[in-house]
Short mmCIF file of N, CA and C in Angstrom, two decimals:
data_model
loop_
_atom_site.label_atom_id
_atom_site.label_comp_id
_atom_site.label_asym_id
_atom_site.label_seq_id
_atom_site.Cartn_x
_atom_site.Cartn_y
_atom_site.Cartn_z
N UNK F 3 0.84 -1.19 0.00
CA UNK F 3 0.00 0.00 0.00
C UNK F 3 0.88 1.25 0.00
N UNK F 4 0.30 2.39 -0.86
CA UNK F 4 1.49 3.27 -1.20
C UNK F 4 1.06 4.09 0.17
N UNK F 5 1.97 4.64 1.23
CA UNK F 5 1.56 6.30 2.13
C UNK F 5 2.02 7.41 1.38
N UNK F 6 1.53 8.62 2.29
CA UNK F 6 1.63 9.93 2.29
C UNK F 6 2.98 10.33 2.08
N UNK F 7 3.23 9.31 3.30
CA UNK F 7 5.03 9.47 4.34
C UNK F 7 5.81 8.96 2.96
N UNK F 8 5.59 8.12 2.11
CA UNK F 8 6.48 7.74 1.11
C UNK F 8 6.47 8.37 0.09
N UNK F 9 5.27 9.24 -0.69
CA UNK F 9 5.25 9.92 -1.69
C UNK F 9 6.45 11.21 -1.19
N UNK F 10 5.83 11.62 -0.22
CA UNK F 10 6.53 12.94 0.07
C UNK F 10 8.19 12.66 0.66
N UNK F 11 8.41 11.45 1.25
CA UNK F 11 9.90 11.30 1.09
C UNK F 11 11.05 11.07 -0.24
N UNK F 12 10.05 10.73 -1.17
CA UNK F 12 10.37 10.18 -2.35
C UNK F 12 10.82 11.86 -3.33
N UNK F 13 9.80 12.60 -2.75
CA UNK F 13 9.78 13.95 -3.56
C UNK F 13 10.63 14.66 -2.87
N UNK F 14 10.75 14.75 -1.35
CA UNK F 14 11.77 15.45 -0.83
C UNK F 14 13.40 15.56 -1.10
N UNK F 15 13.62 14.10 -1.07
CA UNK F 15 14.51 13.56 -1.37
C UNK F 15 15.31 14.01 -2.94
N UNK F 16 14.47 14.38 -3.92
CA UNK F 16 14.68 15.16 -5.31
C UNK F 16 15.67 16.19 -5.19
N UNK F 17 16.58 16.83 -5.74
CA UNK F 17 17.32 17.52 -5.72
C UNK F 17 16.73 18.65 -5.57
N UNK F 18 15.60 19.35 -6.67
CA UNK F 18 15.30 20.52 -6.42
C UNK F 18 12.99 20.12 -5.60
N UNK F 19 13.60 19.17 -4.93
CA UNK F 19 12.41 18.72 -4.00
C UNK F 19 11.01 19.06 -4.78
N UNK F 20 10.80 18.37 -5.81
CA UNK F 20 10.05 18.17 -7.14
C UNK F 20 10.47 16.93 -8.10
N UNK F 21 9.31 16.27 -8.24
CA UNK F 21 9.07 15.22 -9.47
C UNK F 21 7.95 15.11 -10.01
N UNK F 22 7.96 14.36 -11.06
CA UNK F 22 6.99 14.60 -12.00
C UNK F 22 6.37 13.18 -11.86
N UNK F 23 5.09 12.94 -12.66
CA UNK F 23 4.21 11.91 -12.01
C UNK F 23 4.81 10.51 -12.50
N UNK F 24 5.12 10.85 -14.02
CA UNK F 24 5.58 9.79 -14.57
C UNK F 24 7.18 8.91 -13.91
N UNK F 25 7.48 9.93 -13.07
CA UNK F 25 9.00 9.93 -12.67
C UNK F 25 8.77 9.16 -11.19
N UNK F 26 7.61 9.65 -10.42
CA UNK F 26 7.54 8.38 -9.01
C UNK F 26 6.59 7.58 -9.68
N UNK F 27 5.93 7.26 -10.74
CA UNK F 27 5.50 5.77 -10.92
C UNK F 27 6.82 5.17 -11.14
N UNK F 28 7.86 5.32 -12.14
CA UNK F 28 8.88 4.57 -12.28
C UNK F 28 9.71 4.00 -11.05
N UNK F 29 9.98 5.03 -9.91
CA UNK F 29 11.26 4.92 -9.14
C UNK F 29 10.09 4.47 -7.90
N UNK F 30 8.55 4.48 -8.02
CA UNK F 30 8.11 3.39 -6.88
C UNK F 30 7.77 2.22 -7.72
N UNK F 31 7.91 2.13 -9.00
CA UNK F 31 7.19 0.50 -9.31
C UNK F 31 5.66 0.35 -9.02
N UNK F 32 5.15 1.38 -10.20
CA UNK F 32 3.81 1.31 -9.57
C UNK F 32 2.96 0.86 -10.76
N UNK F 33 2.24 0.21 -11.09
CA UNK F 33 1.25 -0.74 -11.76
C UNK F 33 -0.13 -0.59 -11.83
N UNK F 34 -0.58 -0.62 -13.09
CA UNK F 34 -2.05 -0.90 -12.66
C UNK F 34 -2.35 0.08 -11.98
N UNK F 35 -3.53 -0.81 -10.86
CA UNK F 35 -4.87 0.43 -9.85
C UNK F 35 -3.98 1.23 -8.94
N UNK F 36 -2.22 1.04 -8.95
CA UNK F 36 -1.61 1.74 -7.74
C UNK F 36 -1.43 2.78 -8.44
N UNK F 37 -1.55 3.18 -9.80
CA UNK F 37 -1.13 4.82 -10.43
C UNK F 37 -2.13 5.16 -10.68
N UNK F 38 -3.16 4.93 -10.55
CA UNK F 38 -4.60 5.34 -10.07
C UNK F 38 -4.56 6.08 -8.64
N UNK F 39 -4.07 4.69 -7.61
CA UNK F 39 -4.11 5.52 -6.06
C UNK F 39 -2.75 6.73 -6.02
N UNK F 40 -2.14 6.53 -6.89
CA UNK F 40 -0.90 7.37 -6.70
C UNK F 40 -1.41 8.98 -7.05
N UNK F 41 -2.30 8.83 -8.09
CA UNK F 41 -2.78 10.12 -8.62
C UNK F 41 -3.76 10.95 -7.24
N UNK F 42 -4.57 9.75 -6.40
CA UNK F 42 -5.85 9.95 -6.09
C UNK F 42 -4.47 10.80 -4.57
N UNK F 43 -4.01 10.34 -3.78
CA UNK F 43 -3.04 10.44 -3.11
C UNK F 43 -2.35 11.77 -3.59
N UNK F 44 -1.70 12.17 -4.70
CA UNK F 44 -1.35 13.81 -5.08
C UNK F 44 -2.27 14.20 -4.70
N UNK F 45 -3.46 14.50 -5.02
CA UNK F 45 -4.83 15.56 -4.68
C UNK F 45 -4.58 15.82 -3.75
N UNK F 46 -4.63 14.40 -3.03
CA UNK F 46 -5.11 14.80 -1.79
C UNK F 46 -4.37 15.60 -0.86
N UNK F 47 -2.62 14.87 -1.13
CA UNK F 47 -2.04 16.44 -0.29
C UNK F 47 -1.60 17.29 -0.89
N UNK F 48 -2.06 17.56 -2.38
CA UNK F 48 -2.33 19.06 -2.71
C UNK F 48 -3.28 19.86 -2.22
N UNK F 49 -4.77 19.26 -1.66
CA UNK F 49 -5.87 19.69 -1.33
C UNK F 49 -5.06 20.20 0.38
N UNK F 50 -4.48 19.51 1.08
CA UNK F 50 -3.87 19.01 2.50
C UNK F 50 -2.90 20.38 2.39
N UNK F 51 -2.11 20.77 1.15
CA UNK F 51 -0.92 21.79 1.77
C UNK F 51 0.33 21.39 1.49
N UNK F 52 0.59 19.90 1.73
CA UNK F 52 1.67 18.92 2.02
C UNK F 52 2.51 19.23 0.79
N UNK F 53 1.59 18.92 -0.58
CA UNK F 53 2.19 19.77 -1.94
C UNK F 53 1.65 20.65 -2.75
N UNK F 54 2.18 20.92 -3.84
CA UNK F 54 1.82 22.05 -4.71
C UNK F 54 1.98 21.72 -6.28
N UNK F 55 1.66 21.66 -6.94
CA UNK F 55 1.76 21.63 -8.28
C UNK F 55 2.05 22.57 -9.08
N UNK F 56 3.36 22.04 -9.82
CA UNK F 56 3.93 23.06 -10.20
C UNK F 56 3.96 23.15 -11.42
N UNK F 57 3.31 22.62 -11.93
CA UNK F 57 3.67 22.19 -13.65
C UNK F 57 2.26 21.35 -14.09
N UNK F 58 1.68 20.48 -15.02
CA UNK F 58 0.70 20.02 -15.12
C UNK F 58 1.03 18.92 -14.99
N UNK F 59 2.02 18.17 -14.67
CA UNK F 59 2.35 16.62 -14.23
C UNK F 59 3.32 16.88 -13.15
N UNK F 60 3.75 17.98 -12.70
CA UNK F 60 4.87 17.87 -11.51
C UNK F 60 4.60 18.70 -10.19
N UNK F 61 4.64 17.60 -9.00
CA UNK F 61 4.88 18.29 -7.64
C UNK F 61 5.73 18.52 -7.01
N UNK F 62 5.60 19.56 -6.50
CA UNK F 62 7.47 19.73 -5.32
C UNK F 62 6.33 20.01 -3.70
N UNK F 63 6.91 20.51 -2.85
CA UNK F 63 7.16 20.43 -1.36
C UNK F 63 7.14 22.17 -1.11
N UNK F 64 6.33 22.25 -0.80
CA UNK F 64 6.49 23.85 -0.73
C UNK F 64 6.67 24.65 0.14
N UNK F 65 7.38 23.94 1.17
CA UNK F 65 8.47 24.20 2.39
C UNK F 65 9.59 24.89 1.54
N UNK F 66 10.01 24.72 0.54
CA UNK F 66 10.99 25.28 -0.39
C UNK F 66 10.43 27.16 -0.60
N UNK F 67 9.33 27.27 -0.90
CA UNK F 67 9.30 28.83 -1.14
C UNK F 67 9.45 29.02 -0.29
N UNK F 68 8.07 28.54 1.18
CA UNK F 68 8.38 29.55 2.34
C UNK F 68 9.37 29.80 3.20
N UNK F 69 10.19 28.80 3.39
CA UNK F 69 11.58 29.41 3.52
C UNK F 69 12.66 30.52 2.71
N UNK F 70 11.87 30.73 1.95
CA UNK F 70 12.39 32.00 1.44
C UNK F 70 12.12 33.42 1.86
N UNK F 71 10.97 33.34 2.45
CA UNK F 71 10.45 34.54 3.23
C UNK F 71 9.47 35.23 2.30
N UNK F 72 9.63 34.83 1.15
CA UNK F 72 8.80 35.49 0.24
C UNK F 72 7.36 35.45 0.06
N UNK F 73 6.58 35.93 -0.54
CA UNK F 73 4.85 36.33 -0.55
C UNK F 73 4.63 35.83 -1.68
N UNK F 74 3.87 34.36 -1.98
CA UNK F 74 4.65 33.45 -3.31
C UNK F 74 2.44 33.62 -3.62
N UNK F 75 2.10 33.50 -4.59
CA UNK F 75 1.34 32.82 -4.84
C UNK F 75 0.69 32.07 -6.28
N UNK F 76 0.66 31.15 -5.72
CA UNK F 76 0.26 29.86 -6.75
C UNK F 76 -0.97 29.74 -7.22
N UNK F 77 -0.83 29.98 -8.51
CA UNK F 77 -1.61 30.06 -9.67
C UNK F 77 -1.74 29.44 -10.94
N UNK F 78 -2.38 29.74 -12.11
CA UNK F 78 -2.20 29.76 -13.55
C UNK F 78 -1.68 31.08 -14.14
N UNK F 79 -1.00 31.24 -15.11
CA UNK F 79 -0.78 32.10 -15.78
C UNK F 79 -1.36 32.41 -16.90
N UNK F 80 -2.10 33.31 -17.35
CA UNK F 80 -3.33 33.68 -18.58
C UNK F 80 -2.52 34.63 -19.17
N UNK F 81 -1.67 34.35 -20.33
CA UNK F 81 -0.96 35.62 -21.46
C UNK F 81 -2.49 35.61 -22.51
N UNK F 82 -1.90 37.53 -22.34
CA UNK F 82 -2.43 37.84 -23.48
C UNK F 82 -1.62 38.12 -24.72
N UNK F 83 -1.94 37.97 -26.40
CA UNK F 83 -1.00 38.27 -27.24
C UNK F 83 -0.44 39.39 -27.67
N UNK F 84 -1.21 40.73 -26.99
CA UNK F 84 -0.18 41.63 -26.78
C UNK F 84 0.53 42.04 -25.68
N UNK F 85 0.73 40.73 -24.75
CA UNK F 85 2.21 40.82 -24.09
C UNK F 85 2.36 41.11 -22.59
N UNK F 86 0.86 41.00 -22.23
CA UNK F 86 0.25 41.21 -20.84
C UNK F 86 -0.16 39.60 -20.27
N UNK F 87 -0.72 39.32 -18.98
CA UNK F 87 -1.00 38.87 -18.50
C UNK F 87 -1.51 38.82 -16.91
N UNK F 88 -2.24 37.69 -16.80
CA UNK F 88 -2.76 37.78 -15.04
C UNK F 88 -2.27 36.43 -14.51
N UNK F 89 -2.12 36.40 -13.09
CA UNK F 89 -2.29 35.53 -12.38
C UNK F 89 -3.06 34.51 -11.82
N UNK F 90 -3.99 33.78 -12.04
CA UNK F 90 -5.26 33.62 -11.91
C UNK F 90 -5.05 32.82 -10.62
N UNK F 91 -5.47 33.25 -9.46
CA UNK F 91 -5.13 32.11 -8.26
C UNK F 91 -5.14 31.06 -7.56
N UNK F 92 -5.27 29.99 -7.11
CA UNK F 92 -5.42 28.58 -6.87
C UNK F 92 -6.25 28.58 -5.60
N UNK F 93 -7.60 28.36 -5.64
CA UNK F 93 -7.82 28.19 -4.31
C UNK F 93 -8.09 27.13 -3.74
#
């Protein structure tokens, strides 16, 4: 049975504490209905805090910004084609 405690050690453990989905099915050996639960398991500690999505297949640990001290927030990005854009925010 896959945990929490293993996804997020698995991602911590990453150099820049981020991987991509296709990248912990490989390095856990995951099959079948477990990359199903593996997906169902991201949500959930994206929903939790635990992670963040950073990309449309990749999570990191987002103990990484706030140790920066910085006022970060996580979004989509909406360009317009003359060269503007918004932030659109994640809630």
């Amino acid at each position: 049975m896959l945990s929490d405690t293993i996804i997020l050690k698995k991602i911590q453990r990453q150099p820049k504490q981020s991987a991509g989905y296709k990248q912990l099915v490989r390095e856990l050996g995951l099959h079948g209905d477990a990359r199903k639960e593996l997906s169902g398991k991201l949500e959930k500690l994206i929903s939790a805090g635990e992670l963040v999505k950073v990309d449309s297949d990749r999570y990191a640990i987002p103990r990484a910004a706030t140790a920066t001290g910085k006022n970060l927030i996580a979004g989509k990005l909406s360009l317009h084609r003359d060269g503007f854009g918004f932030v659109i925010p994640d809630l």
